[in-house]
CSV table of C-alpha atoms in Angstrom, one decimal:
chain,number,residue,atom,x,y,z
A,291,ALA,CA,-23.1,-27.0,77.5
A,292,GLN,CA,-21.4,-30.4,77.4
A,293,ARG,CA,-18.5,-30.5,75.1
A,294,VAL,CA,-15.4,-32.5,74.3
A,295,THR,CA,-12.5,-30.6,72.6
A,296,GLN,CA,-9.5,-32.1,70.9
A,297,PRO,CA,-7.6,-29.0,69.8
A,298,GLU,CA,-5.2,-30.8,67.4
A,299,LYS,CA,-6.5,-32.3,64.2
A,300,LEU,CA,-3.1,-33.7,63.4
A,301,LEU,CA,-0.1,-34.5,65.5
A,302,SER,CA,3.1,-35.6,64.0
A,303,VAL,CA,6.0,-36.9,66.1
A,304,PHE,CA,9.2,-38.9,65.5
A,305,LYS,CA,9.5,-42.5,66.6
A,306,GLY,CA,10.8,-42.7,70.2
A,307,ALA,CA,9.6,-39.2,71.0
A,308,PRO,CA,7.0,-38.5,73.7
A,309,VAL,CA,3.5,-37.9,72.6
A,310,GLU,CA,0.5,-36.1,74.3
A,311,LEU,CA,-2.9,-35.9,72.7
A,312,LYS,CA,-5.0,-33.3,74.3
A,313,CYS,CA,-8.6,-33.6,75.4
A,314,ASN,CA,-10.6,-31.0,77.3
A,315,TYR,CA,-14.1,-31.4,78.4
A,316,SER,CA,-17.0,-29.3,79.6
A,317,TYR,CA,-19.4,-31.1,81.9
A,318,SER,CA,-21.1,-30.1,85.2
A,319,GLY,CA,-21.5,-33.6,86.7
A,320,SER,CA,-19.2,-36.5,87.3
A,321,PRO,CA,-17.9,-37.6,83.9
A,322,GLU,CA,-16.8,-41.0,82.6
A,323,LEU,CA,-14.0,-40.4,80.1
A,324,PHE,CA,-12.6,-42.7,77.4
A,325,TRP,CA,-10.1,-42.7,74.7
A,326,TYR,CA,-10.9,-44.7,71.6
A,327,VAL,CA,-8.5,-45.5,68.8
A,328,GLN,CA,-9.1,-46.2,65.1
A,329,TYR,CA,-6.2,-47.8,63.2
A,330,SER,CA,-6.2,-47.5,59.4
A,331,ARG,CA,-9.2,-49.3,57.9
A,332,GLN,CA,-10.3,-50.8,61.2
A,333,ARG,CA,-13.1,-50.2,63.5
A,334,LEU,CA,-13.0,-47.9,66.5
A,335,GLN,CA,-12.0,-49.7,69.7
A,336,LEU,CA,-11.6,-48.7,73.3
A,337,LEU,CA,-8.1,-47.8,74.3
A,338,LEU,CA,-8.6,-46.9,77.9
A,339,ARG,CA,-11.1,-45.3,80.3
A,340,HIS,CA,-10.2,-43.2,83.3
A,341,ILE,CA,-11.9,-45.3,85.9
A,342,SER,CA,-9.7,-48.3,85.2
A,343,ARG,CA,-6.5,-46.3,85.7
A,344,GLU,CA,-4.5,-48.7,83.6
A,345,SER,CA,-1.9,-48.4,80.9
A,346,ILE,CA,-2.8,-49.9,77.5
A,347,LYS,CA,-0.1,-50.2,74.8
A,348,GLY,CA,2.1,-47.8,76.8
A,349,PHE,CA,-0.6,-45.1,76.9
A,350,THR,CA,-1.9,-43.5,80.0
A,351,ALA,CA,-4.4,-40.8,80.7
A,352,ASP,CA,-5.2,-39.0,83.9
A,353,LEU,CA,-8.4,-37.2,84.6
A,354,ASN,CA,-7.7,-33.7,85.9
A,355,LYS,CA,-10.9,-32.3,87.2
A,356,GLY,CA,-9.4,-28.9,88.0
A,357,GLU,CA,-8.3,-28.4,84.4
A,358,THR,CA,-11.2,-30.5,83.0
A,359,SER,CA,-8.7,-32.4,80.9
A,360,PHE,CA,-8.0,-36.0,80.1
A,361,HIS,CA,-4.9,-35.9,78.0
A,362,LEU,CA,-3.5,-39.1,76.5
A,363,LYS,CA,0.3,-39.7,76.9
A,364,LYS,CA,2.9,-42.1,75.9
A,365,PRO,CA,6.6,-41.6,76.7
A,366,PHE,CA,8.0,-43.2,73.5
A,367,ALA,CA,5.9,-43.2,70.4
A,368,GLN,CA,6.0,-46.2,68.0
A,369,GLU,CA,5.1,-46.3,64.3
A,370,GLU,CA,2.2,-48.6,65.0
A,371,ASP,CA,0.7,-45.9,67.2
A,372,SER,CA,-0.2,-44.0,64.0
A,373,ALA,CA,-4.0,-43.8,64.1
A,374,MET,CA,-7.0,-41.6,64.8
A,375,TYR,CA,-7.7,-41.0,68.4
A,376,TYR,CA,-11.0,-39.9,69.9
A,377,CYS,CA,-11.7,-38.7,73.3
A,378,ALA,CA,-15.2,-39.3,74.6
A,379,LEU,CA,-17.3,-38.4,77.6
A,380,SER,CA,-20.4,-40.1,79.1
A,381,GLY,CA,-22.5,-39.4,82.1
A,382,PRO,CA,-25.4,-40.8,84.0
A,383,ARG,CA,-28.5,-42.4,82.6
A,384,GLY,CA,-30.0,-40.3,79.9
A,385,PHE,CA,-26.8,-38.6,78.9
A,386,LYS,CA,-25.5,-39.5,75.5
A,387,THR,CA,-21.8,-40.1,75.0
A,388,ILE,CA,-20.1,-37.1,73.3
A,389,PHE,CA,-17.1,-37.6,71.1
A,390,GLY,CA,-14.4,-35.1,70.3
A,391,ALA,CA,-13.5,-34.4,66.6
A,392,GLY,CA,-10.5,-36.6,66.8
A,393,THR,CA,-6.7,-36.2,66.5
A,394,ARG,CA,-4.8,-38.0,63.8
A,395,LEU,CA,-1.4,-39.1,65.2
A,396,PHE,CA,1.3,-39.8,62.7
A,397,VAL,CA,4.5,-41.3,64.0
A,398,LYS,CA,7.5,-40.9,61.6
A,399,ALA,CA,10.3,-43.3,61.4
B,127,ILE,CA,-21.3,-63.8,65.0
B,128,ALA,CA,-18.7,-62.4,67.4
B,129,GLY,CA,-19.3,-58.9,68.6
B,130,ILE,CA,-21.0,-56.4,66.3
B,131,THR,CA,-21.4,-56.6,62.6
B,132,GLN,CA,-22.6,-54.3,59.9
B,133,ALA,CA,-23.8,-54.8,56.3
B,134,PRO,CA,-23.1,-53.8,53.6
B,135,THR,CA,-19.4,-52.9,53.9
B,136,SER,CA,-19.9,-50.2,51.2
B,137,GLN,CA,-22.6,-49.0,48.9
B,138,ILE,CA,-23.0,-46.5,46.1
B,139,LEU,CA,-26.5,-45.2,46.0
B,140,ALA,CA,-28.4,-42.9,43.6
B,141,ALA,CA,-30.0,-39.9,45.3
B,142,GLY,CA,-33.6,-40.4,46.1
B,143,ARG,CA,-33.2,-44.1,46.7
B,144,ARG,CA,-34.1,-45.9,50.0
B,145,MET,CA,-31.4,-47.7,51.8
B,146,THR,CA,-31.2,-49.7,55.0
B,147,LEU,CA,-27.9,-50.3,56.8
B,148,ARG,CA,-27.9,-53.3,59.0
B,149,CYS,CA,-26.4,-53.8,62.4
B,150,THR,CA,-26.4,-56.9,64.6
B,151,GLN,CA,-24.7,-57.6,67.9
B,152,ASP,CA,-24.5,-60.8,69.9
B,153,MET,CA,-23.3,-59.4,73.2
B,154,ARG,CA,-26.8,-58.9,74.6
B,155,HIS,CA,-26.1,-55.2,75.1
B,156,ASN,CA,-29.0,-53.0,76.0
B,157,ALA,CA,-27.9,-49.8,74.2
B,158,MET,CA,-27.2,-49.4,70.6
B,159,TYR,CA,-26.1,-46.4,68.5
B,160,TRP,CA,-25.6,-45.1,65.0
B,161,TYR,CA,-23.0,-42.6,64.2
B,162,ARG,CA,-21.7,-41.0,61.1
B,163,GLN,CA,-18.0,-40.1,60.7
B,164,ASP,CA,-17.0,-37.2,58.6
B,165,LEU,CA,-13.6,-35.6,58.2
B,166,GLY,CA,-13.0,-32.9,60.7
B,167,LEU,CA,-16.3,-33.5,62.4
B,168,GLY,CA,-15.5,-36.6,64.3
B,169,LEU,CA,-18.4,-38.9,65.3
B,170,ARG,CA,-21.9,-37.6,65.4
B,171,LEU,CA,-24.7,-39.5,66.9
B,172,ILE,CA,-27.7,-40.1,64.6
B,173,HIS,CA,-30.0,-42.2,66.6
B,174,TYR,CA,-29.8,-44.4,69.6
B,175,SER,CA,-31.7,-47.1,71.5
B,176,ASN,CA,-31.4,-47.6,75.3
B,177,THR,CA,-33.3,-50.9,75.2
B,178,ALA,CA,-35.3,-53.0,72.8
B,179,GLY,CA,-38.5,-51.3,71.8
B,180,THR,CA,-37.2,-47.7,72.4
B,181,THR,CA,-35.3,-45.3,70.2
B,182,GLY,CA,-34.2,-41.7,70.5
B,183,LYS,CA,-32.8,-38.9,68.3
B,184,GLY,CA,-29.2,-38.0,68.4
B,185,GLU,CA,-27.4,-34.9,67.2
B,186,VAL,CA,-28.1,-35.3,63.4
B,187,PRO,CA,-31.3,-37.4,63.0
B,188,ASP,CA,-32.9,-35.7,60.0
B,189,GLY,CA,-33.3,-38.0,57.0
B,190,TYR,CA,-32.7,-41.1,59.1
B,191,SER,CA,-34.9,-43.5,61.0
B,192,VAL,CA,-34.3,-46.6,63.1
B,193,SER,CA,-36.1,-49.4,64.8
B,194,ARG,CA,-35.3,-51.8,67.6
B,195,ALA,CA,-37.6,-54.7,67.4
B,196,ASN,CA,-35.2,-57.0,69.4
B,197,THR,CA,-32.0,-56.7,71.4
B,198,ASP,CA,-29.7,-57.8,68.7
B,199,ASP,CA,-30.7,-55.7,65.6
B,200,PHE,CA,-30.7,-52.0,65.0
B,201,PRO,CA,-31.2,-51.1,61.4
B,202,LEU,CA,-30.7,-47.6,60.1
B,203,THR,CA,-32.9,-46.4,57.1
B,204,LEU,CA,-32.4,-43.6,54.8
B,205,ALA,CA,-35.8,-43.0,53.3
B,206,SER,CA,-34.7,-40.9,50.4
B,207,ALA,CA,-30.9,-40.5,50.2
B,208,VAL,CA,-29.2,-37.2,49.5
B,209,PRO,CA,-25.6,-36.5,48.6
B,210,SER,CA,-24.9,-34.9,52.1
B,211,GLN,CA,-25.5,-38.4,53.6
B,212,THR,CA,-22.3,-39.6,52.0
B,213,SER,CA,-20.3,-40.7,55.0
B,214,VAL,CA,-19.0,-43.7,56.9
B,215,TYR,CA,-21.6,-45.0,59.2
B,216,PHE,CA,-20.7,-46.8,62.4
B,217,CYS,CA,-23.0,-48.9,64.6
B,218,ALA,CA,-22.0,-49.4,68.3
B,219,SER,CA,-23.4,-51.0,71.4
B,220,SER,CA,-22.8,-50.9,75.1
B,221,ASP,CA,-24.2,-52.7,78.1
B,222,THR,CA,-25.4,-49.4,79.5
B,223,GLU,CA,-25.2,-45.8,78.4
B,224,ARG,CA,-22.3,-45.1,80.7
B,225,GLU,CA,-20.2,-48.0,79.7
B,226,ALA,CA,-17.6,-48.2,76.9
B,227,GLN,CA,-19.0,-48.8,73.4
B,228,TYR,CA,-18.2,-51.5,71.0
B,229,PHE,CA,-18.1,-50.5,67.4
B,230,GLY,CA,-18.9,-52.3,64.2
B,231,PRO,CA,-16.6,-52.2,61.1
B,232,GLY,CA,-18.5,-49.4,59.5
B,233,THR,CA,-20.4,-48.9,56.2
B,234,ARG,CA,-19.0,-46.6,53.6
B,235,LEU,CA,-22.0,-45.0,51.8
B,236,THR,CA,-21.7,-42.8,48.8
B,237,VAL,CA,-24.8,-41.0,47.5
B,238,LEU,CA,-24.5,-39.7,44.0
């Protein structure tokens, strides 16, 4: 069955520390993977997608098909990174996007 | 309108009442979605529409209905609200099913 797993509900790090938000997926085909972010009292917005292979706000994510993972990383966390992060998977026509349960990142001063 | 909007922002509703949450986008996106966001459960798809005139059921469709009379609007109706429908509801749209989704600001609904 198709599934997106974010094993950590809450991740707390100090400012300046590296951060990694984990995402594992289960999908038999060729997935499209995304990270969305939701800052306090704001709407969800796209942070990045694997196909673009870009860095947004210092975050990167690499698709590892062998480990079926798409972890989100940032070398030096900032307080403004505190937010809810969702990993999502989509597929070909007819496949509905699946979201993980989300990880709340809290960056402490 | 810029992007995707939802109305109302929040609503308190008595159980048994009918309620329609509105969603409008001006990006001419083909696909639209309704999700509910609950603590610990993430986003769950309620209903979706791949194109105007078509709709489909998501993961948690019971108690909800949608319509897609045109490209821009995708209202969600609760025919007879129950307390378990207390949630934050997000509408989203995308050009195609495979593309990134754009989200509305959400509607916080409380059913008493």
